[in-house]
Short mmCIF file of C-alpha atoms and ligand atoms in Angstrom, two decimals:
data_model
loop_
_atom_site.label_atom_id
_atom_site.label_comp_id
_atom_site.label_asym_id
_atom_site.label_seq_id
_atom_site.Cartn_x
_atom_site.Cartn_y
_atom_site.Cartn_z
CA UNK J 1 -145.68 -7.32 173.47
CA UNK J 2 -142.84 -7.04 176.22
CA UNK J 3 -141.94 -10.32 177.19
CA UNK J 4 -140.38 -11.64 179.90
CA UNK J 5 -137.98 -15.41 179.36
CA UNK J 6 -136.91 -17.28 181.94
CA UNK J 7 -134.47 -20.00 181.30
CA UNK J 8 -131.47 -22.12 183.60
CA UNK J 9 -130.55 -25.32 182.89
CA UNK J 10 -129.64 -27.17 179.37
CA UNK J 11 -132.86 -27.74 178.06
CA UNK J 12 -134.40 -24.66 178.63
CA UNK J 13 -131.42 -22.93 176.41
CA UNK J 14 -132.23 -25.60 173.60
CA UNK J 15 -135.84 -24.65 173.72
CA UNK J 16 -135.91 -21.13 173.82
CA UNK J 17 -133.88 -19.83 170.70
CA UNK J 18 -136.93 -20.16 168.34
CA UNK J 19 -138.64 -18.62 170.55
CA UNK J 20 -136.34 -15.61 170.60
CA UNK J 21 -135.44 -15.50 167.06
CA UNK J 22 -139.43 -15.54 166.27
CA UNK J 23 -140.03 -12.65 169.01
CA UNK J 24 -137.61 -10.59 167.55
CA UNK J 25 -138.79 -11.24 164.00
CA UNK J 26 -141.99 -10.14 164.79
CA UNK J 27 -140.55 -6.88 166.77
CA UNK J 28 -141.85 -7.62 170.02
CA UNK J 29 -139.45 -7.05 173.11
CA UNK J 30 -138.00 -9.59 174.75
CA UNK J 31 -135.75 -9.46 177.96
CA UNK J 32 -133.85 -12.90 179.02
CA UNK J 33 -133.70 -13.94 182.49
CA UNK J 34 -130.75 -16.34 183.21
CA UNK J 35 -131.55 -18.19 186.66
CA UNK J 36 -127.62 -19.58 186.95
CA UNK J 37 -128.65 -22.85 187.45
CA UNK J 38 -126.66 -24.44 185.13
CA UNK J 39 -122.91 -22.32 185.18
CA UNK J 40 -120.00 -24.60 183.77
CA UNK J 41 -118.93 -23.56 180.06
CA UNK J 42 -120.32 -26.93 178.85
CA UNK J 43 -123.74 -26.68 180.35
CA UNK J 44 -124.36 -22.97 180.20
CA UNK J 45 -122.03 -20.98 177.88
CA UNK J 46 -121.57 -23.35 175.04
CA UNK J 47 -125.33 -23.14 174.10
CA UNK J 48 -125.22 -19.54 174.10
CA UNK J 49 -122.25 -19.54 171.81
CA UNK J 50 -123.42 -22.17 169.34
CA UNK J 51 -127.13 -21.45 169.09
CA UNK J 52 -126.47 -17.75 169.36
CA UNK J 53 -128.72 -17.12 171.94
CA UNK J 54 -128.45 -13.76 173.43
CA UNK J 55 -126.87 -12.20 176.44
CA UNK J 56 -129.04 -12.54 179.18
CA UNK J 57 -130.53 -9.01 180.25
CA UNK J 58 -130.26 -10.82 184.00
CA UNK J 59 -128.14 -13.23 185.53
CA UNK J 60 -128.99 -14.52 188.74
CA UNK J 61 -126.10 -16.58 189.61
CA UNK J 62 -128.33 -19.01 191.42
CA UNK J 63 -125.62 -21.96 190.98
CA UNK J 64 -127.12 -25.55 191.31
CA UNK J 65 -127.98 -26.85 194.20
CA UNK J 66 -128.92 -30.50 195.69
CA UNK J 67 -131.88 -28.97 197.54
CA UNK J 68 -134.56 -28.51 194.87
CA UNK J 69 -136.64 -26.38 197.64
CA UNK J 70 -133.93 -23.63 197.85
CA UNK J 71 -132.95 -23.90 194.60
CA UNK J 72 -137.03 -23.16 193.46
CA UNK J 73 -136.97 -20.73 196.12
CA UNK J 74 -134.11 -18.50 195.23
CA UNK J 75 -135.24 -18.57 191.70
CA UNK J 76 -139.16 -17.64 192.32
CA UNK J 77 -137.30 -14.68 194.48
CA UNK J 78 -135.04 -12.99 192.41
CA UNK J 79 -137.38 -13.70 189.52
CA UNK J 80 -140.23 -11.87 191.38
CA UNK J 81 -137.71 -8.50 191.08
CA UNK J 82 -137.21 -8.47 187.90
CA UNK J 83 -140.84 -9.00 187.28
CA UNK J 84 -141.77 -5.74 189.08
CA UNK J 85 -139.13 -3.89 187.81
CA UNK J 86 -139.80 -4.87 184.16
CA UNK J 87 -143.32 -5.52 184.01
CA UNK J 88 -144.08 -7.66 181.26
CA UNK J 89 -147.14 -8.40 179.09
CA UNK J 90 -146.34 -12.40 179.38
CA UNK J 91 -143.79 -14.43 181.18
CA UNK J 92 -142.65 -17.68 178.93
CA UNK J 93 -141.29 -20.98 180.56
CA UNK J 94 -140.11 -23.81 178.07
CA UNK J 95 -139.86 -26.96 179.64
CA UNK J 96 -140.06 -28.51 183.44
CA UNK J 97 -136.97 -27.62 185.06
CA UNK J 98 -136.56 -25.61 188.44
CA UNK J 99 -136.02 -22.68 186.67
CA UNK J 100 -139.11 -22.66 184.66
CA UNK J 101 -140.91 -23.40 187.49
CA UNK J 102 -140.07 -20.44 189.62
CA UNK J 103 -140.40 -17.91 186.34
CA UNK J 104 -144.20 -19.31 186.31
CA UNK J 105 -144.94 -18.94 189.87
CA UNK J 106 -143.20 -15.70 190.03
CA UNK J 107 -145.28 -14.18 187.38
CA UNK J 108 -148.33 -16.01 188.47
CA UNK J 109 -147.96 -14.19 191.72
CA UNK J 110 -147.43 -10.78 189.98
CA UNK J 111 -150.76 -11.92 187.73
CA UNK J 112 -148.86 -11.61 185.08
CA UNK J 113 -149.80 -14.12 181.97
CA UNK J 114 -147.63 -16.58 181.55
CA UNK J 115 -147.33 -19.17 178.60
CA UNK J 116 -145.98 -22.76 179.17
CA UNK J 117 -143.83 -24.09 175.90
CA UNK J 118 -143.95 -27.86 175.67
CA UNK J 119 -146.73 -28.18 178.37
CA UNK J 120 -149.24 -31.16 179.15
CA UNK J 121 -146.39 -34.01 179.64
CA UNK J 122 -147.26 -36.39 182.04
CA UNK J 123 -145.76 -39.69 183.33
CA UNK J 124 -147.86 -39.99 185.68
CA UNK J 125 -145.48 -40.18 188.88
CA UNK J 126 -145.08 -37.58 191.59
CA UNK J 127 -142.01 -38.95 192.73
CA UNK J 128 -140.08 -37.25 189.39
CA UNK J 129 -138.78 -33.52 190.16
CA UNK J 130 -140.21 -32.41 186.56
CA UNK J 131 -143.16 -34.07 186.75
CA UNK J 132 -144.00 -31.99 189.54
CA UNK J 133 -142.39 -29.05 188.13
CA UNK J 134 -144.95 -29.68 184.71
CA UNK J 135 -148.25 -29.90 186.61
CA UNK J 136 -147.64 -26.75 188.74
CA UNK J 137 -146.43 -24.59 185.85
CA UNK J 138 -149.79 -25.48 183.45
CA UNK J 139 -151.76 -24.44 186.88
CA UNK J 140 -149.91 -21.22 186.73
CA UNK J 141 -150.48 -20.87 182.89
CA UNK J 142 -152.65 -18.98 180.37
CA UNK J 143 -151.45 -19.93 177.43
CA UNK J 144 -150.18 -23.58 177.05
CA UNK J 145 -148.50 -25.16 173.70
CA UNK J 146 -148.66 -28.77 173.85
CA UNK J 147 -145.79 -31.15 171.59
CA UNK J 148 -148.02 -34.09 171.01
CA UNK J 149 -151.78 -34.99 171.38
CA UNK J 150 -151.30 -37.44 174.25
CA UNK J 151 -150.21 -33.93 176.42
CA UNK J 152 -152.98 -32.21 174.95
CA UNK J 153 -155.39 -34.98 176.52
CA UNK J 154 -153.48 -34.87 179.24
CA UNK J 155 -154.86 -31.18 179.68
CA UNK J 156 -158.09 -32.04 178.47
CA UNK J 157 -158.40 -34.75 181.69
CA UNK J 158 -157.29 -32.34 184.33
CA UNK J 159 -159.43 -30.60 186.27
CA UNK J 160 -156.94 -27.81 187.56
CA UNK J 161 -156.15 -26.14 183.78
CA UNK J 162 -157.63 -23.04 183.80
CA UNK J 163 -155.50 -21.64 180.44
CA UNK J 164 -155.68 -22.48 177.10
CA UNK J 165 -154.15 -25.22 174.80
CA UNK J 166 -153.02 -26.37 171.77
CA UNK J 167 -150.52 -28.84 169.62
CA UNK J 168 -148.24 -26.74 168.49
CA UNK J 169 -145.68 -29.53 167.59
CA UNK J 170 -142.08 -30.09 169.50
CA UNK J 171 -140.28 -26.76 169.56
CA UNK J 172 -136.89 -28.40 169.98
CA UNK J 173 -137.69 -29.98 166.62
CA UNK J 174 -137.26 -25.82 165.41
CA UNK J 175 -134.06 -25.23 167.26
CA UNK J 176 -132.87 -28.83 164.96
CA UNK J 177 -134.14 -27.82 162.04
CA UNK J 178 -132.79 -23.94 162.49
CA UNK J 179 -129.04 -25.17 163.09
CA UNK J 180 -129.14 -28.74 161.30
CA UNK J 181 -126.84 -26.87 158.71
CA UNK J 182 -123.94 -26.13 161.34
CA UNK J 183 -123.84 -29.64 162.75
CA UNK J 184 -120.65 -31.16 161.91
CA UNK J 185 -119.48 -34.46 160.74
CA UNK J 186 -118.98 -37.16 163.90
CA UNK J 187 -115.46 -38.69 162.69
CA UNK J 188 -116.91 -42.07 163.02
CA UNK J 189 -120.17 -44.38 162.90
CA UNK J 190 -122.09 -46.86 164.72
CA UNK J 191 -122.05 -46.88 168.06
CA UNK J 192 -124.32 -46.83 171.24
CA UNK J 193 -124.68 -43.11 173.13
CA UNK J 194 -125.24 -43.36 176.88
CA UNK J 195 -126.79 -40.66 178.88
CA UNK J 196 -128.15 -40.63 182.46
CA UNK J 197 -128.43 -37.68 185.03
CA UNK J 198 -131.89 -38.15 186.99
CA UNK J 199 -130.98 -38.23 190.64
CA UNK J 200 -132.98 -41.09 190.79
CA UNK J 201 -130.54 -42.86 189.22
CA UNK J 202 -127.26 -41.47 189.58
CA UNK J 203 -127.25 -40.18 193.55
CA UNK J 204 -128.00 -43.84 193.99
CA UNK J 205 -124.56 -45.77 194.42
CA UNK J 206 -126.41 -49.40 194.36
CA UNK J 207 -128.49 -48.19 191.17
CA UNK J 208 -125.30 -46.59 189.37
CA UNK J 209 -123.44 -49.81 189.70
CA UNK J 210 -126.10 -51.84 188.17
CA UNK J 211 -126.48 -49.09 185.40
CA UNK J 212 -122.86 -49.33 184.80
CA UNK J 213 -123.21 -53.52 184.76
CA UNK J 214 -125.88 -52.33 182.36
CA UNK J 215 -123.91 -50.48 180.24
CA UNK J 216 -120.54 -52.85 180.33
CA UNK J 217 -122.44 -56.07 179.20
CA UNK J 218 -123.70 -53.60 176.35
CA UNK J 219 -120.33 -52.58 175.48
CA UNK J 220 -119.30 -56.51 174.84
CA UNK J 221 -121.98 -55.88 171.68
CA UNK J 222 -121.06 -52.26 170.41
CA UNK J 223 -119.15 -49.39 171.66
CA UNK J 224 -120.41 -47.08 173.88
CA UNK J 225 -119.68 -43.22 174.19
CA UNK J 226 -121.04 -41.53 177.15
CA UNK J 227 -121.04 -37.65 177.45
CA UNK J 228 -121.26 -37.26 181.48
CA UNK J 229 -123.49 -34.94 183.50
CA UNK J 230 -121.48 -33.21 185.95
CA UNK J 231 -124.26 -34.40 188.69
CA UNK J 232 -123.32 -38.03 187.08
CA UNK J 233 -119.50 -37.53 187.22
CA UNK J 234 -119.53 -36.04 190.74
CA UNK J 235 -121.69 -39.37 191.63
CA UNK J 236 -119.30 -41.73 190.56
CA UNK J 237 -116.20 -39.99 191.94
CA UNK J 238 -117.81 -40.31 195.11
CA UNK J 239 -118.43 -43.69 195.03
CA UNK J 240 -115.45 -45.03 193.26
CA UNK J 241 -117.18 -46.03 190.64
CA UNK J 242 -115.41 -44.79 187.50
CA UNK J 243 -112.88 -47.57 187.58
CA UNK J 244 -115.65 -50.16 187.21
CA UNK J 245 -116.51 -48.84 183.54
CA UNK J 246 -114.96 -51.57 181.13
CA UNK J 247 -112.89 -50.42 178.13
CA UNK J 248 -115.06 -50.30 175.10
CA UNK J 249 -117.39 -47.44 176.81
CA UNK J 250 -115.23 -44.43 176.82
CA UNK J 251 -116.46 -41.59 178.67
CA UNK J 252 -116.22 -38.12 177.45
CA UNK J 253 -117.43 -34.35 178.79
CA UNK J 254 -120.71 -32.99 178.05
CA UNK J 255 -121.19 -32.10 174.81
CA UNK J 256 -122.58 -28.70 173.53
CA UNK J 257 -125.60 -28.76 171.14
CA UNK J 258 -123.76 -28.99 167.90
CA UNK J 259 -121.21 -31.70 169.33
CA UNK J 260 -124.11 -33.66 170.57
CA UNK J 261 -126.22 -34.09 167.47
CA UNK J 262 -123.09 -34.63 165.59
CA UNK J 263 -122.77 -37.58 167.31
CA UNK J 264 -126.48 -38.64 167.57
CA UNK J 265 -126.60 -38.55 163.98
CA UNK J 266 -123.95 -41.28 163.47
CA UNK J 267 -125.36 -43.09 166.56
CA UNK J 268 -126.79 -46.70 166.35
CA UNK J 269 -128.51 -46.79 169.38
CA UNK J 270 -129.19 -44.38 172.59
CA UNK J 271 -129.62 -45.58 176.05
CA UNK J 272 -131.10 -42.78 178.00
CA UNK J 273 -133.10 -41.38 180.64
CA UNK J 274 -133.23 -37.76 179.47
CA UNK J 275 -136.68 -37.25 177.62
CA UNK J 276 -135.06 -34.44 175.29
CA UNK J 277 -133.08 -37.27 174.15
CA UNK J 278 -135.31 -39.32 174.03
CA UNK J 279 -137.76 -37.63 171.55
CA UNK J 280 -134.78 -36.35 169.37
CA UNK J 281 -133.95 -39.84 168.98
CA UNK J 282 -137.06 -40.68 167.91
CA UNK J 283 -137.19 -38.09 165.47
CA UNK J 284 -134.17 -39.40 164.19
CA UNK J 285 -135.48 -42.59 163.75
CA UNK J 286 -132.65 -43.86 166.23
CA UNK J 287 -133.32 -46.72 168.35
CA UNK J 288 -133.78 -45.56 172.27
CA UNK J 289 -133.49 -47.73 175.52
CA UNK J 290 -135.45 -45.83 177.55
CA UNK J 291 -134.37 -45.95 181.27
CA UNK J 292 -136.44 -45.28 184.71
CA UNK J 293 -137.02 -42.10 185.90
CA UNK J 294 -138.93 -43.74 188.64
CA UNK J 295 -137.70 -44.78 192.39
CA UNK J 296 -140.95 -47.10 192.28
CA UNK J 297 -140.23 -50.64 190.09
CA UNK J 298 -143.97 -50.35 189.50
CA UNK J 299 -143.17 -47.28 187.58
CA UNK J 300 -140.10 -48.31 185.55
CA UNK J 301 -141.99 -48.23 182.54
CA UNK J 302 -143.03 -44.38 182.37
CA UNK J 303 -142.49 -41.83 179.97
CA UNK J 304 -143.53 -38.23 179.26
CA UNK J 305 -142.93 -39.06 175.47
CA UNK J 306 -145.46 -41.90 175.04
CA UNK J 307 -145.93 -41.41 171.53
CA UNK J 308 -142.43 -42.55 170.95
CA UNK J 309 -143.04 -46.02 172.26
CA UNK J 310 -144.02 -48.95 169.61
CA UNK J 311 -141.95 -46.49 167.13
CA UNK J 312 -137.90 -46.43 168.17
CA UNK J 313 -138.10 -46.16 171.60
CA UNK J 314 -138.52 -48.95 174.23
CA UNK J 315 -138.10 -49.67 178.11
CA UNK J 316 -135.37 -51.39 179.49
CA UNK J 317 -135.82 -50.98 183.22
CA UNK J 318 -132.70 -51.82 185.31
CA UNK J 319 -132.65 -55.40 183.45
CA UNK J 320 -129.15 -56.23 182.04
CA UNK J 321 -131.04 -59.04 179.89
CA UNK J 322 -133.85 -56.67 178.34
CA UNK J 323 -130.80 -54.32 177.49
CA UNK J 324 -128.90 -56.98 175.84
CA UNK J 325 -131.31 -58.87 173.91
CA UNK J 326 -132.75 -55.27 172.33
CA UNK J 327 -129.83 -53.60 171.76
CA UNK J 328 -129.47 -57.05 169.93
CA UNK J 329 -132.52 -57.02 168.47
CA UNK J 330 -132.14 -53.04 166.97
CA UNK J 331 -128.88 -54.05 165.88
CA UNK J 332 -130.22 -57.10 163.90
CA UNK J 333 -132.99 -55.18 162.43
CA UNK J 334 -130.20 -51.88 161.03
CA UNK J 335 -127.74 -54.11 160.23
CA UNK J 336 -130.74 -55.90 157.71
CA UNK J 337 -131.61 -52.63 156.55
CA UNK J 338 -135.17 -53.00 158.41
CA UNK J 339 -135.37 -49.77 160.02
CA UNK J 340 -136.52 -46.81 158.30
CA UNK J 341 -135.90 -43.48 159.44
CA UNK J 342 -138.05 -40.93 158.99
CA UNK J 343 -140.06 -38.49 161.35
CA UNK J 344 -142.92 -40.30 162.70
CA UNK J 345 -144.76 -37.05 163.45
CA UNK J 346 -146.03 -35.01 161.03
CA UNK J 347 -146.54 -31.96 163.29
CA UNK J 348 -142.82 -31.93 164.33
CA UNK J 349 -142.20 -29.69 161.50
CA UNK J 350 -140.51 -26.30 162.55
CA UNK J 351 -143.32 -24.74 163.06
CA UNK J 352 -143.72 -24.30 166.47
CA UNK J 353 -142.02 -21.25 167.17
CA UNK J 354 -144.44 -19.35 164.34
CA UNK J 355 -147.74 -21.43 165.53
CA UNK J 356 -146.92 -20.08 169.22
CA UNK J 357 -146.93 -16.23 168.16
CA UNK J 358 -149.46 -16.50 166.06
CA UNK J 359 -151.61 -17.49 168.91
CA UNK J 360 -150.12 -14.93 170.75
CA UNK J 361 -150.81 -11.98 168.95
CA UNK J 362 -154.31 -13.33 168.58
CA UNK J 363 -155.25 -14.14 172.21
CA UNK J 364 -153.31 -10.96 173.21
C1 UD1 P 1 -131.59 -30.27 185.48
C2 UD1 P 1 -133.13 -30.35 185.34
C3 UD1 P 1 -133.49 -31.50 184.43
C4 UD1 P 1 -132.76 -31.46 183.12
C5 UD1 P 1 -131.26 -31.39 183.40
C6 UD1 P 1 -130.45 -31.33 182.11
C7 UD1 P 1 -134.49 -29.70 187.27
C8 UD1 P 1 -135.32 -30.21 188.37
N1 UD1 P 1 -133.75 -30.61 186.63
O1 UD1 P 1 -131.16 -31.40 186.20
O2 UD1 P 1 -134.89 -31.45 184.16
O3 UD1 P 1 -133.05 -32.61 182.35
O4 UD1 P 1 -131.01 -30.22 184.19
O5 UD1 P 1 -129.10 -31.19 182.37
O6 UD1 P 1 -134.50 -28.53 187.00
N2 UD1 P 1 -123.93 -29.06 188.17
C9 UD1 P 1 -122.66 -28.65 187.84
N3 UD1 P 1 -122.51 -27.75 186.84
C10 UD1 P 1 -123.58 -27.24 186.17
C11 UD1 P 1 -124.86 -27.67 186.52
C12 UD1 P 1 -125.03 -28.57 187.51
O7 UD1 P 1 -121.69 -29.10 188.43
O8 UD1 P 1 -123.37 -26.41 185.28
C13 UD1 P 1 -124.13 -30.00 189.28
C14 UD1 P 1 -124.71 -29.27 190.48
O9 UD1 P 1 -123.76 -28.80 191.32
C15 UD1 P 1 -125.57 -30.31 191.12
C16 UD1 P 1 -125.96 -31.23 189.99
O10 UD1 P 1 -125.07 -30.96 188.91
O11 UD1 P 1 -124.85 -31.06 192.05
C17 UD1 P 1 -127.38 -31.12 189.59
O12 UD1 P 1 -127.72 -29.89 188.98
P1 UD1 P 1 -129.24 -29.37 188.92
O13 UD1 P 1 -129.34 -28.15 188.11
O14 UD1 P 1 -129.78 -29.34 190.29
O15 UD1 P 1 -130.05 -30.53 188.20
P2 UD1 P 1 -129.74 -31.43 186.94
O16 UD1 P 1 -129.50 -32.80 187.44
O17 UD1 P 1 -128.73 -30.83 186.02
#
């Protein structure tokens, strides 16, 4: 097979490497398509380095930017050249970013196949850039490999899904489980990890401040350490909000893969609004505060990763008093040894990568 990979922003670099490492195993050609979205060292580079992903066979040098129209557009674009030039068998997106987006569409247009990794997750909100981003890639796809059973219903209830599906488990689980052996020690234990980057939240200056109220009256229970998104950091310099962070939450740069599970590891608790996070804390057994993704109060209480809920994971909203009293009440229940952790899913395994090309080769 000659396959095609396009990939731009963090998650999609997480995502792909068992991908890669399973293509090449097998002996099928794969050419890597790197949109630029993401372009510091510590968003881009780092993950290439760590996880050994390959140089990219193309660079687009799209760079971020705030409108997601021109962004998509640029991507589906230059995408769409290397896609006649190249002429893959399949196309594979991982994930719901922009860039995965415009690699589907592009190769939709082309008719080329294309295979969604991690399709079929829903939160049911239009108003969410990757929730948009999800439902238009699995339209464009053939092939689609579902992480839970919830996202395979998901398919199962739409009426646009023309490809095929399965539960193939959660592929970032592989990319885990491949490097778990290089992931150092974090020097110390116990605290609470904060992460938030969804413009819904952060290009807000009303909704920062409360998240940072949030996250101070937190900090009077447990420390906090906060890896910031350059969207985030650029945010608060903006609004002047960086002074307003109290002392025990000490803010640090992004973190590359190893750095960041290093610390998640040794974490108590995660407040978050990423949904990578999100599931990797669950898989952790780790204790998550889920936070909106939604403009709409209404829809506060959403998440792509539903089976995590009722297990670790748990909605806070924007309420400084649910964030309190269950950071309290997770505390409570580690501190008296209540908490097991082990993986609630059996299918998130390391399989994924293998289960995907063996469906592959089949269907192709
Ligand atoms: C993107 C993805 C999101 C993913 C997140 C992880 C979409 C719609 N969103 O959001 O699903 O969870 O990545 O990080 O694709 N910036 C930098 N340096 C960088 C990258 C970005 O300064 O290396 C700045 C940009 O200039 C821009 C902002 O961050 O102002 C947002 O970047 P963008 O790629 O548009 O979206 P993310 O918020 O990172």
């Amino acid at each position: 097979m000659k396959i095609v990979s396009v990939i731009g922003a963090r998650p999609n670099f997480v995502k792909i490497i068992p991908i890669i490492n399973e293509s090449r195993k097998r002996g099928h050609e794969h050419i890597l398509v790197h949109t630029g979205q993401h372009y510091d060292f510590r968003m881009s580079q780092i993950f290439f380095q760590e996880l050994k992903l390959p140089k990219p066979d193309y660079n687009l040098n799209i760079k971020a930017n705030h409108k997601h129209g021109e962004q998509t557009a640029e991507i589906l674009k230059k995408t769409e050249n290397v896609l006649e030039k190249e002429k893959p068998d399949v196309v594979i997106v991982v994930g719901d970013t922009n860039s995965s987006l415009g690699g589907a569409l592009a190769a939709k247009k082309l008719n080329i196949k294309v295979v969604h990794v991690e399709a079929g997750l829903r939160a049911y909100d239009l108003s969410i850039p990757e929730e948009v981003n999800r439902i238009l890639i699995d339209v464009c796809s053939d092939f689609l490999f579902c992480p839970t059973d919830t996202a395979v219903k998901n398919l199962k209830n739409s009426k646009d899904i023309t490809g095929k599906f399965w539960n193939v488990g959660n592929i970032s689980i592989d990319t885990l489980i491949q490097n778990k052996n290089l992931i150092p020690e974090w020097p110390e234990k116990g605290y609470c990890i904060f992460t938030t980057h969804r413009p819904v939240n952060v290009d807000r200056p009303k909704r920062l401040e409360l998240l940072i109220e949030i996250i101070n009256s937190v900090s009077e229970m447990i420390k906090i350490i906060f890896p910031i998104h350059p969207r985030t950091k650029k945010m608060m310099q903006k609004y002047k909000l960086i002074s307003k962070i109290k002392k025990n939450v000490k803010v640090i740069e992004p973190l590359g893969y190893l750095d960041f599970h290093s610390l998640l590891n040794n974490s108590s608790i995660v407040i978050t609004d990423s949904g990578g996070i999100i599931a990797e804390a669950c898989y952790r057994g780790i204790p998550c505060l889920i936070m909106p993704q939604s403009l709409k109060k209404t829809n506060y209480n959403l998440t792509e990763w539903t089976e995590t809920l009722g297990r670790n994971s748990i909605f806070i909203g924007l309420d400084q008093k649910i964030a309190v009293e269950n950071v309290k009440n997770f505390l409570r229940q580690t501190n008296n040894g209540e908490r097991k952790l082990k993986n609630p899913y059996p299918g998130w395994n390391g399989n994924s990568s293998k289960k995907i090309f063996d469906i592959l080769e089949g269907e192709l």
